XYZ file of C-alpha atoms in Angstrom:
760
model
C -0.241 -0.156 -0.175
C 1.657 3.185 -1.070
C 0.229 6.317 0.852
C 0.761 10.136 -0.031
C -0.239 12.980 1.387
C -1.691 16.004 -1.712
C 1.712 18.289 -2.100
C -0.432 21.146 -3.066
C -1.882 21.048 0.463
C 1.599 20.422 2.386
C 3.980 23.297 0.522
C 7.575 22.425 2.056
C 7.799 26.628 3.274
C 4.715 26.991 5.491
C 3.344 30.090 6.580
C 2.692 30.030 10.610
C -0.100 32.113 10.043
C -1.855 29.986 8.170
C -2.273 27.141 10.874
C -5.198 27.460 12.046
C -6.651 28.441 15.882
C -8.134 26.422 18.232
C -10.838 26.387 20.582
C -10.688 28.093 24.306
C -10.130 25.390 27.031
C -10.191 25.351 30.469
C -6.763 24.487 31.949
C -7.784 20.857 33.479
C -9.390 20.152 30.114
C -5.837 21.689 28.525
C -4.084 19.530 31.107
C -5.323 15.941 30.536
C -5.483 16.578 25.974
C -1.453 17.278 26.965
C -1.140 14.069 28.999
C -3.353 11.965 26.517
C -1.115 13.488 23.921
C 2.521 13.304 26.057
C 1.678 9.099 25.729
C 1.032 9.139 22.064
C 3.769 7.935 19.287
C 2.836 10.386 17.306
C 3.372 13.482 19.186
C 5.632 11.600 21.990
C 9.033 13.071 20.644
C 7.691 16.359 20.196
C 9.288 18.984 23.243
C 6.639 20.474 25.292
C 6.507 24.082 23.441
C 5.016 21.952 20.305
C 2.249 20.081 21.963
C 1.092 23.173 23.671
C 0.361 24.448 20.734
C -1.122 21.287 19.438
C -3.201 21.099 22.566
C -3.434 25.168 21.492
C -4.975 23.944 17.873
C -7.210 21.353 18.866
C -11.236 21.776 18.472
C -14.426 20.466 20.633
C -16.742 18.183 19.759
C -20.581 16.788 21.769
C -21.747 13.838 20.618
C -25.213 11.854 21.673
C -25.575 8.110 23.530
C -25.320 6.731 19.755
C -24.270 8.648 17.955
C -21.560 8.060 15.732
C -18.008 9.303 16.058
C -16.085 7.941 13.023
C -17.191 5.477 10.552
C -15.275 2.575 8.891
C -14.731 3.283 5.622
C -15.310 6.586 5.415
C -12.110 8.950 4.510
C -10.881 11.005 8.027
C -8.634 13.387 8.210
C -8.867 14.405 12.135
C -8.034 12.552 15.028
C -9.476 12.787 18.382
C -9.426 12.778 22.681
C -12.149 11.597 24.664
C -12.633 14.096 27.034
C -15.788 12.859 28.910
C -18.254 10.058 28.335
C -17.623 6.574 26.782
C -17.442 5.037 22.905
C -17.927 1.447 21.456
C -15.147 0.481 18.886
C -17.090 -0.970 16.422
C -15.256 -3.000 13.500
C -17.411 -4.732 10.440
C -20.580 -4.247 13.487
C -18.693 -6.507 15.648
C -17.609 -4.643 19.363
C -14.065 -5.389 19.864
C -13.652 -2.771 22.452
C -14.002 0.175 24.036
C -13.047 4.328 24.766
C -12.941 6.210 27.528
C -11.598 9.620 29.097
C -8.152 10.710 28.051
C -8.491 8.377 25.106
C -7.572 8.804 21.565
C -8.193 7.158 17.991
C -8.103 8.128 14.433
C -4.295 8.783 14.568
C -3.679 8.079 10.904
C -5.611 11.180 9.869
C -3.115 12.986 10.984
C -0.544 11.562 8.180
C -2.887 10.851 5.093
C -6.381 10.927 4.449
C -6.751 7.526 5.254
C -10.221 5.537 5.565
C -11.495 4.627 9.113
C -10.062 0.979 10.236
C -13.024 0.916 12.294
C -16.525 2.452 13.587
C -16.516 4.086 16.840
C -19.867 5.336 18.403
C -20.645 7.122 21.420
C -22.188 5.035 23.715
C -22.854 8.269 26.700
C -22.704 11.619 26.067
C -19.168 12.384 24.833
C -16.832 15.318 24.887
C -13.966 14.758 22.183
C -11.161 17.269 21.299
C -9.820 16.770 17.622
C -6.937 17.766 15.592
C -7.286 18.323 11.935
C -4.901 16.670 9.668
C -3.804 19.585 7.579
C -3.168 22.101 10.848
C -1.259 19.248 12.638
C 1.146 18.648 9.546
C 1.331 22.425 8.920
C 2.002 23.117 12.967
C 4.329 20.417 12.777
C 6.644 22.064 9.088
C 6.494 25.118 10.317
C 7.733 24.631 14.064
C 10.046 22.000 12.319
C 11.430 24.378 9.724
C 11.901 27.821 11.421
C 13.848 25.537 14.158
C 15.786 24.319 11.706
C 16.186 28.362 10.252
C 17.051 29.709 14.001
C 19.977 27.189 14.573
C 21.426 28.106 10.992
C 21.191 31.234 11.415
C 23.645 31.113 15.397
C 25.689 29.483 12.928
C 26.611 31.214 10.953
C 27.264 33.694 13.368
C 29.953 31.548 14.469
C 33.083 33.006 12.408
C 35.058 30.480 12.586
C 32.101 28.204 10.847
C 31.832 30.958 7.592
C 33.360 29.331 5.264
C 30.778 26.131 5.208
C 28.031 25.874 2.833
C 24.324 25.523 3.545
C 24.188 21.961 3.275
C 26.962 22.010 5.593
C 25.773 24.326 8.549
C 22.191 22.734 7.786
C 24.120 19.511 8.814
C 25.064 20.757 11.977
C 22.547 22.930 13.083
C 20.026 19.099 12.679
C 23.120 17.497 14.806
C 23.000 20.359 18.149
C 21.263 19.201 21.150
C 19.986 21.323 24.018
C 21.137 21.196 27.165
C 20.146 23.298 30.094
C 22.445 24.512 32.892
C 21.113 25.128 36.326
C 22.419 28.948 38.061
C 26.107 29.175 38.804
C 26.935 25.511 37.192
C 30.147 25.451 35.048
C 29.621 24.759 31.574
C 33.080 24.628 30.790
C 36.278 24.848 33.615
C 39.601 26.670 32.992
C 42.177 24.100 32.000
C 39.997 21.431 31.749
C 40.409 18.980 28.253
C 37.423 20.639 26.103
C 35.539 18.564 23.101
C 32.245 20.432 22.863
C 31.343 23.773 21.401
C 27.819 25.835 22.750
C 25.139 28.423 21.170
C 23.327 30.361 24.056
C 19.305 30.398 23.195
C 17.998 31.384 26.606
C 19.423 33.225 29.461
C 23.484 34.420 30.156
C 26.524 32.989 30.682
C 29.643 34.982 32.831
C 33.150 33.778 31.869
C 35.718 34.561 33.871
C 39.679 33.928 33.617
C 42.172 33.374 37.131
C 44.249 36.103 38.037
C 47.600 34.189 37.682
C 48.624 30.672 36.768
C 49.374 30.948 40.797
C 46.161 32.498 41.686
C 43.364 30.864 40.479
C 41.260 33.796 42.095
C 38.293 33.775 39.098
C 38.365 37.715 37.529
C 35.394 38.516 35.251
C 36.095 38.871 31.586
C 32.808 39.510 30.265
C 29.170 38.639 30.085
C 27.708 36.631 26.702
C 23.792 36.436 26.247
C 21.726 34.669 24.028
C 22.927 34.496 20.545
C 26.702 34.259 21.867
C 28.893 31.490 21.447
C 31.425 29.491 23.151
C 33.928 26.735 22.987
C 34.459 26.959 18.840
C 37.777 26.298 18.974
C 37.029 22.757 20.937
C 36.019 21.431 16.929
C 39.380 22.302 15.274
C 41.882 21.659 18.224
C 42.677 19.315 21.406
C 43.482 22.272 24.025
C 42.555 23.554 27.694
C 40.174 26.147 27.875
C 41.518 29.261 28.394
C 38.016 30.461 30.774
C 35.594 29.181 32.414
C 32.075 29.628 31.302
C 29.350 29.874 34.232
C 25.389 29.870 33.867
C 24.116 32.959 35.338
C 21.347 34.181 36.965
C 18.932 31.734 36.092
C 18.441 28.847 34.012
C 20.315 28.693 30.893
C 19.990 26.475 27.403
C 22.489 25.847 25.336
C 22.625 24.713 21.968
C 25.382 22.408 21.880
C 27.935 19.944 19.293
C 30.953 17.953 20.280
C 33.851 17.339 17.969
C 33.123 13.851 18.005
C 29.516 14.385 15.787
C 31.357 17.099 13.844
C 33.852 15.049 12.500
C 31.199 12.129 12.017
C 29.559 14.817 9.886
C 31.210 16.584 8.011
C 35.206 15.027 8.817
C 37.620 17.128 10.505
C 37.413 20.784 10.162
C 40.702 22.191 8.940
C 39.873 19.860 6.288
C 36.413 20.437 5.659
C 37.616 24.345 5.200
C 40.022 23.879 3.374
C 38.490 21.372 0.814
C 35.224 24.465 0.489
C 37.829 26.920 -0.196
C 39.327 24.853 -3.163
C 35.547 23.803 -4.328
C 34.446 28.022 -4.393
C 38.287 28.584 -6.528
C 36.989 25.994 -8.751
C 33.698 27.044 -8.819
C 35.240 30.473 -10.186
C 37.154 28.628 -12.966
C 34.896 29.554 -16.275
C 36.067 26.637 -17.927
C 35.004 24.703 -14.832
C 31.550 26.234 -14.522
C 29.463 23.936 -15.819
C 30.326 20.330 -13.460
C 28.259 19.400 -11.343
C 28.452 19.156 -7.088
C 29.586 15.890 -6.853
C 32.194 16.387 -10.027
C 33.661 19.561 -8.849
C 34.189 17.520 -5.214
C 36.083 14.516 -7.559
C 38.083 17.147 -8.949
C 39.168 18.901 -5.780
C 39.835 15.451 -3.800
C 42.571 14.679 -7.175
C 44.082 18.256 -6.717
C 47.941 17.553 -5.129
C 50.202 19.878 -3.876
C 53.562 21.240 -5.426
C 56.123 23.830 -3.588
C 58.322 26.162 -5.281
C 61.357 27.815 -4.039
C 61.266 32.200 -5.296
C 63.005 32.581 -8.668
C 61.809 29.241 -9.945
C 59.515 28.318 -13.134
C 56.223 27.001 -12.405
C 55.150 27.121 -16.056
C 57.453 28.276 -18.882
C 56.073 30.200 -22.160
C 55.737 28.036 -25.308
C 56.151 24.641 -23.554
C 53.019 22.002 -23.407
C 50.942 22.522 -21.197
C 48.824 19.640 -18.959
C 48.152 21.197 -15.139
C 46.348 23.505 -14.062
C 47.658 25.163 -10.498
C 45.858 27.371 -7.272
C 47.908 29.019 -5.678
C 47.392 28.062 -2.017
C 50.000 30.095 -0.417
C 52.216 32.391 -1.664
C 52.472 34.491 -5.177
C 53.578 34.286 -8.408
C 54.355 36.582 -11.347
C 53.205 36.054 -14.842
C 55.646 37.013 -17.570
C 55.774 37.016 -21.662
C 59.206 36.872 -23.353
C 59.010 39.053 -26.534
C 59.580 36.921 -30.228
C 63.404 38.751 -31.092
C 64.413 40.529 -28.252
C 63.804 37.475 -25.712
C 63.135 40.602 -23.177
C 60.221 39.194 -20.539
C 57.551 41.703 -19.851
C 54.965 41.282 -16.322
C 52.050 40.925 -17.125
C 50.383 41.107 -13.329
C 51.097 39.326 -10.369
C 49.013 36.325 -8.808
C 48.371 35.399 -4.745
C 46.684 33.233 -2.910
C 43.367 31.632 -4.244
C 44.367 32.528 -7.286
C 44.346 30.016 -10.243
C 46.240 29.629 -14.211
C 47.042 27.196 -16.720
C 43.200 26.337 -16.545
C 43.836 25.555 -20.655
C 45.784 22.266 -20.084
C 43.224 20.908 -18.975
C 40.867 21.155 -22.407
C 43.700 20.552 -25.182
C 47.540 20.380 -26.028
C 48.849 23.657 -27.066
C 51.736 26.080 -26.068
C 51.820 27.916 -22.403
C 50.865 31.712 -23.540
C 53.258 33.183 -20.926
C 56.093 32.504 -17.948
C 54.512 32.070 -14.338
C 57.666 32.673 -11.532
C 57.414 32.281 -8.050
C 58.063 35.066 -5.771
C 59.348 33.982 -2.167
C 57.728 30.689 -1.488
C 54.941 29.551 -3.923
C 52.535 26.498 -2.966
C 50.210 25.528 -5.839
C 47.733 23.117 -6.149
C 48.105 20.793 -9.127
C 45.231 19.138 -11.407
C 46.824 17.111 -13.951
C 44.313 16.362 -17.492
C 45.001 13.217 -17.039
C 43.650 12.573 -13.549
C 40.451 14.897 -14.657
C 40.266 12.563 -17.902
C 40.480 9.824 -15.440
C 37.550 10.827 -13.002
C 35.330 13.008 -16.011
C 36.263 12.193 -19.151
C 37.985 15.223 -21.432
C 36.684 18.204 -20.315
C 35.972 18.707 -24.540
C 32.966 16.059 -24.212
C 31.740 17.978 -20.768
C 31.236 20.758 -22.260
C 29.674 19.721 -25.688
C 26.983 17.852 -23.129
C 26.614 21.325 -21.913
C 25.912 22.749 -25.463
C 23.782 19.636 -26.300
C 21.676 19.795 -22.945
C 21.382 23.377 -24.087
C 20.218 23.309 -27.499
C 17.767 20.138 -26.752
C 15.884 22.004 -23.991
C 15.993 24.852 -26.622
C 14.068 22.824 -28.805
C 11.854 21.621 -26.977
C 10.632 24.574 -25.383
C 9.864 25.560 -28.796
C 8.383 22.703 -29.668
C 10.462 21.690 -32.509
C 10.610 17.909 -31.509
C 9.053 15.279 -28.773
C 10.376 15.005 -25.518
C 12.588 12.013 -25.524
C 15.775 10.019 -23.596
C 18.817 11.520 -24.918
C 19.558 7.728 -25.315
C 17.013 6.688 -28.103
C 15.572 7.940 -30.919
C 11.513 9.142 -30.999
C 8.831 6.692 -31.349
C 5.690 7.760 -32.724
C 3.226 6.362 -30.415
C 0.940 5.692 -33.662
C 3.619 3.056 -34.768
C 3.173 1.122 -31.234
C 0.738 -2.135 -31.003
C -0.487 -3.235 -28.213
C 0.624 -6.422 -27.599
C -1.027 -7.867 -23.851
C -1.529 -5.883 -20.529
C 1.848 -6.160 -17.508
C 0.194 -4.981 -14.605
C -2.039 -2.293 -13.626
C -1.436 0.456 -10.877
C -3.269 3.172 -9.248
C -3.760 5.630 -12.304
C -3.551 3.275 -15.230
C -2.130 0.131 -17.024
C 1.499 -1.137 -18.180
C 1.174 -2.483 -21.630
C 3.762 -4.198 -23.288
C 3.741 -3.192 -26.975
C 5.873 -3.828 -30.421
C 7.131 -1.509 -32.987
C 4.957 -2.128 -35.836
C 8.091 -1.521 -38.317
C 11.106 -3.041 -36.144
C 9.614 -5.346 -33.680
C 11.515 -3.696 -30.795
C 9.450 -4.601 -28.196
C 8.940 -1.778 -25.256
C 6.805 -1.412 -22.188
C 3.862 1.385 -22.281
C 2.799 2.829 -18.799
C -0.416 4.950 -19.701
C -1.763 7.157 -16.692
C -5.385 8.474 -16.414
C -5.322 12.231 -16.489
C -8.613 12.229 -14.126
C -7.461 10.348 -11.929
C -3.978 12.362 -11.274
C -5.557 15.296 -10.990
C -8.490 13.958 -8.726
C -5.332 13.063 -6.176
C -3.341 16.544 -6.902
C -0.847 14.369 -8.325
C 0.052 16.198 -10.996
C 3.653 17.495 -9.979
C 4.801 14.177 -9.143
C 4.263 12.319 -12.401
C 5.966 15.360 -13.533
C 9.185 14.802 -11.918
C 9.058 11.127 -12.809
C 9.755 12.216 -16.007
C 12.150 14.635 -15.901
C 14.143 12.699 -13.494
C 14.131 9.438 -15.492
C 14.794 11.392 -18.828
C 17.734 12.944 -17.230
C 19.127 9.598 -15.738
C 21.663 7.203 -17.692
C 22.110 4.442 -15.477
C 22.982 0.577 -16.005
C 20.386 -0.324 -12.887
C 18.345 2.512 -13.582
C 14.730 1.698 -16.049
C 15.876 3.559 -19.241
C 12.362 6.134 -20.339
C 12.845 6.267 -23.890
C 9.989 8.820 -24.429
C 6.683 10.211 -23.011
C 3.328 11.659 -24.884
C 0.203 13.742 -24.221
C -2.649 12.935 -25.666
C -6.560 14.742 -24.260
C -7.528 11.831 -21.474
C -3.610 10.293 -20.476
C -0.242 10.667 -19.812
C 1.989 7.442 -20.969
C 5.880 7.128 -20.933
C 7.971 4.731 -22.665
C 9.891 2.593 -21.351
C 12.908 -0.064 -22.061
C 11.183 -4.226 -21.363
C 11.879 -5.894 -18.133
C 10.156 -9.440 -18.375
C 11.938 -10.673 -15.535
C 9.017 -9.631 -13.004
C 9.596 -7.888 -9.568
C 11.736 -8.910 -7.108
C 8.899 -9.289 -4.043
C 7.466 -12.101 -6.343
C 10.920 -13.931 -5.792
C 11.020 -12.660 -2.032
C 6.916 -13.939 -1.008
C 5.801 -16.049 -4.012
C 6.307 -19.650 -2.615
C 6.172 -20.915 -6.285
C 9.148 -18.978 -6.898
C 11.460 -20.297 -4.111
C 13.022 -22.977 -6.151
C 14.692 -20.245 -8.434
C 16.247 -18.134 -6.193
C 16.807 -20.380 -3.380
C 15.568 -19.295 0.664
C 17.735 -20.349 3.559
C 16.016 -21.423 7.123
C 15.124 -18.115 8.142
C 12.647 -17.213 5.218
C 14.841 -15.054 3.249
C 17.820 -15.150 0.202
C 21.129 -16.664 0.815
C 23.837 -13.368 1.988
C 25.332 -13.352 -1.566
C 22.284 -12.962 -3.210
C 20.945 -10.136 -0.443
C 24.530 -8.695 -1.060
C 23.793 -8.793 -4.991
C 20.244 -7.500 -4.853
C 21.036 -4.717 -2.418
C 24.552 -3.483 -3.705
C 22.290 -3.062 -6.790
C 20.375 -0.483 -5.327
C 23.702 1.308 -3.162
C 24.453 2.020 -6.821
C 21.527 3.373 -7.549
C 21.383 5.255 -4.602
C 24.455 6.847 -4.714
C 23.494 7.554 -8.602
C 20.271 9.618 -7.622
C 21.718 11.396 -4.490
C 24.666 12.466 -6.350
C 21.843 14.433 -8.756
C 20.234 15.517 -5.114
C 17.412 13.125 -6.246
C 15.944 11.084 -2.728
C 13.684 8.291 -4.209
C 11.366 8.046 -1.351
C 9.317 4.763 -2.562
C 12.600 1.956 -2.209
C 10.310 -1.805 -2.126
C 11.017 -5.088 -4.026
C 7.343 -3.883 -5.787
C 9.551 -1.490 -7.877
C 12.825 -3.461 -8.380
C 12.260 -5.591 -11.868
C 14.658 -8.512 -12.429
C 16.274 -8.163 -16.450
C 16.630 -10.609 -18.855
C 20.102 -10.854 -18.173
C 19.190 -10.951 -14.033
C 20.325 -7.827 -12.838
C 17.968 -5.299 -11.046
C 16.300 -2.414 -12.303
C 14.886 0.221 -10.317
C 11.549 1.548 -11.578
C 8.799 4.064 -10.818
C 9.939 7.665 -9.488
C 6.566 8.956 -8.765
C 7.570 10.062 -5.438
C 11.092 10.983 -6.624
C 12.213 14.302 -5.431
C 14.789 16.755 -6.140
C 16.280 17.832 -2.449
C 17.512 20.473 -1.718
C 14.855 22.621 -3.979
C 14.296 26.194 -4.113
C 11.257 27.720 -3.528
C 10.523 31.393 -4.288
C 13.963 32.747 -3.475
C 14.659 30.200 -1.265
C 16.751 27.389 -0.693
C 14.935 24.878 1.413
C 16.722 21.445 2.755
C 13.878 19.332 3.529
C 10.781 17.946 2.228
C 7.294 18.216 4.567
C 5.465 16.018 2.275
C 4.503 12.487 3.402
C 5.078 9.699 0.353
C 5.816 6.028 0.597
C 5.110 2.266 1.414
C 4.163 2.608 5.562
C 6.606 -0.202 6.193
C 9.711 1.306 4.539
C 8.872 5.343 6.091
C 11.933 6.150 8.198
C 10.725 8.284 11.396
C 11.448 11.801 10.779
C 8.794 11.069 7.423
C 6.088 9.459 9.858
C 6.681 12.520 12.630
C 6.498 15.125 9.565
C 9.587 16.838 11.014
C 11.010 17.256 7.454
C 13.648 14.860 5.301
C 16.114 14.799 3.073
C 17.788 11.648 0.742
C 18.553 10.201 3.931
C 15.077 8.663 4.013
C 15.860 6.597 1.301
C 19.196 4.539 3.606
C 16.300 4.049 6.204
C 14.561 2.445 3.324
C 17.398 0.338 2.501
C 17.808 -0.792 6.131
C 14.586 -1.982 5.712
C 15.276 -3.706 2.228
C 18.088 -5.257 2.989
C 16.741 -6.826 6.428
C 13.832 -8.306 4.259
C 16.150 -10.060 2.010
C 17.496 -11.476 4.435
C 14.572 -12.329 6.294
C 11.565 -12.323 4.605
C 9.702 -10.031 6.350
C 10.005 -6.021 7.082
C 11.534 -5.141 9.880
C 8.664 -3.181 11.352
C 5.452 -5.432 9.844
C 2.314 -5.428 11.095
C -1.529 -5.675 9.923
C -2.326 -2.561 12.136
C -0.836 0.396 10.187
C -0.463 2.052 12.934
C 1.917 -0.293 15.052
C 4.540 0.193 12.299
C 4.718 3.371 12.660
C 4.895 3.150 16.188
C 7.560 0.173 16.029
C 9.461 2.355 13.152
C 9.731 5.430 15.734
C 10.726 3.117 18.697
C 12.920 1.021 16.826
C 15.696 0.745 19.367
C 12.779 -0.978 21.385
C 11.116 -3.402 18.107
C 13.689 -3.638 15.828
C 15.006 -7.482 16.682
C 16.913 -9.623 14.523
C 16.592 -14.157 15.199
C 19.194 -15.774 16.609
C 22.190 -17.354 14.186
C 21.685 -13.759 12.298
C 25.100 -12.814 10.636
C 26.382 -10.234 13.000
C 27.622 -8.286 10.216
C 24.892 -7.657 8.736
C 22.608 -6.856 11.770
C 25.521 -4.340 12.344
C 25.035 -2.681 8.932
C 21.173 -2.634 9.802
C 21.012 -0.992 12.649
C 23.136 1.521 11.453
C 20.932 2.507 8.679
C 17.459 2.153 10.695
C 19.277 4.698 12.804
C 16.334 7.091 14.299
C 18.215 10.348 13.848
C 18.383 11.023 9.970
C 21.893 13.188 10.889
C 24.126 10.095 12.049
C 21.824 7.447 9.803
C 25.313 5.824 7.963
C 24.733 7.047 4.440
C 24.626 10.795 5.771
C 27.762 10.995 7.391
C 30.793 12.287 6.281
C 31.897 9.088 4.268
C 27.671 9.512 2.520
C 26.831 6.447 0.398
C 30.597 5.292 0.156
C 30.305 4.490 3.818
C 28.221 2.041 2.963
C 29.660 0.460 0.338
C 33.050 0.061 2.747
C 31.099 -2.016 5.474
C 32.612 -4.858 6.213
C 29.079 -7.314 5.215
C 30.093 -5.441 1.259
C 34.113 -4.986 1.565
C 34.701 -8.188 3.959
C 32.988 -10.510 1.393
C 35.138 -9.840 -1.486
C 31.902 -7.652 -3.071
C 33.075 -5.594 -5.451
C 31.080 -2.829 -6.735
C 32.784 -2.262 -9.569
C 31.737 -5.177 -11.088
C 28.096 -4.974 -10.722
C 28.113 -1.918 -12.251
C 29.169 -2.802 -15.438
C 27.707 -6.157 -15.479
C 30.446 -8.636 -15.018
C 29.329 -9.985 -11.610
C 27.509 -13.483 -11.687
C 23.728 -13.435 -11.534
C 21.894 -15.547 -8.902
C 19.750 -15.902 -10.942
C 18.664 -15.731 -15.257
C 14.960 -15.367 -15.580
C 13.790 -18.282 -18.261
C 12.504 -15.868 -21.538
C 11.246 -18.263 -24.127
C 11.031 -14.661 -26.746
C 10.802 -10.580 -26.719
C 6.702 -11.493 -25.910
C 7.140 -13.507 -23.003
C 5.170 -12.240 -20.056
C 4.955 -15.465 -17.885
C 6.447 -13.427 -14.305
C 3.839 -11.353 -14.352
C 0.648 -11.501 -13.066
C -2.692 -11.946 -14.983
C -4.056 -8.738 -15.415
C -7.310 -7.474 -16.591
C -6.948 -6.112 -20.788
C -10.128 -4.049 -20.855
C -9.158 -1.016 -18.082
C -11.567 1.867 -19.629
C -10.211 5.413 -19.839
C -12.114 7.904 -17.356
C -12.015 11.011 -19.977
C -10.488 13.782 -19.020
C -12.543 17.392 -18.752
C -10.502 19.304 -17.604
C -8.155 22.004 -18.140
C -5.167 20.460 -20.448
C -2.408 22.734 -18.575
C -2.344 20.415 -15.867
C 0.043 18.803 -17.464
C 2.126 21.385 -19.431
C 5.408 20.140 -19.547
C 4.788 16.376 -19.890
């Protein structure tokens, strides 16, 4: 089952004024509601101020005895807390329980407009208080985004952290912990080894220092106020504290971050600052301006250091150049030797942070000038051969950019259909329908064959009426755009798209092996891919399929795309036995620009319950790290034949995921390396989840469950690895691996504005 909110209702940037107010409550009513919310899993991790804000927005409803409060099967958008009275719970007409004062029910309605699982009927006069879905999610989105913005603003005031990027600052903001100190309590002591940095949120801090090495009487230095910070050098240096910092007058609330967490998230501060400087310089080089951030990071990692003494020639006029230089320290002078006279004329001087020789990355040509060290000079050097080994010839990259711009212009002007850069367009009328491969929420997938060439494809047809009704046109357009941009051996190849009066259609490569889900769960297929007595695949098989997903996520995350719907139903086995990731309906670029600001998190709920990360369930805002949580669930499923938090009751799945420290369990005999990997992927805090740390997805690839078993990701990417199973396919029209589905799915006519689907 897939769940999603209408993205139009839950904009990622939320105006606090849009949150509706509730009704007046007596103090005892507010206390009852506060206590009830605090005990509920959806609210249990909220700060006290956020809980009180929820209570304030709850609305009163009164019910007579015998009146239905909610009805089974109805779509609900309200969560209830009973203040007075009693009510019975009915499922399919049979009583299964009862509610009394302080009881709560209907929590799934705070996540999405779902059907009620039961009827709740008042057995006496009842008073209930409700929280509405839109009010709840807007409130939490406003609170979460506001908190991150405030913390980012705090961090940007710290001079030492000023060179950090917005993404790095946001990571640190998410990692800050709140801590309170009582009046007179020492926060740091002079002479002690320091490893923690503090930002003052509330209260005042008195800084003092010993009068001398022999006189430890404390002399006041200064008083710090909210917004001030102290101890920041502890993030970089292991040195004794230079002063005392003491909570003054009343309790002081601080945000804190220690060196170990900083290191885990970003690496050593000095290295981070150095790398950021390199990236800024590389971005300023016109020839490199079109490289993506991940490509620039790869280039920055390849730079090596070369030193020159006063008077040394860094490059000589007329010599063939193969190196590009960035001045890391010192100064150089650039001269040109006049032909005939041999006289040198100084052209300019370059200092720290400036660069020269960049055309050597593009082509073989003689240097146009001399560059000579003036005093000691340190340069960062990039060889053309190293650049080409990383990204290919720069000339090809520039051609790619020109080609992309020409293609975009043609598409905007309507000069040609929207087509993958890897294939020629295929006319819709040239396709012959052969059979049905499956049906979905918005339409169907058919096997089609080109009338002229005989080539076979899959044609995904989505009804505009259904898309518009569920407000998913933005997601469908995202899917098309992201798939068009993808070129990866393990991601579905999109050939072209069509936009008709009633439908949107995607023509893709045909994958005949069926869903990976069927090989995990259908007993008839157990003999095709052997299962262990634990219920899942052999470890080597799980590594193959898990590693395939890791490669897909690595590629997508480099494009700043969060997939957001990882599950075995969205992984098809191709004819060659390799996996292909399909269905990008929930994929989204994060961060993304909204208005004039860059948003680092999305607040739209989407995905499949068994794979939803806690931050998705709790409406805290999410980024690409939700995919690493889903990966942990997926690897668990591959090895055990079930998801880690499975439960027939959807609310229980969410409760177990949020409290994974209590509910994540492994059977006796389970591989300890696999358990360690899964636990690190299922870290409740996205900030410290494996894959989201300084090493990125490489931390997952280097984990012993993969690395100590000789798993070669390069071989998997290049399809040089033996597959666990190659599906038996007798012809390009063989659909035996797909469940039979109805051929005559009627197309609902669409009568709304076609403008909704512009750009598809």
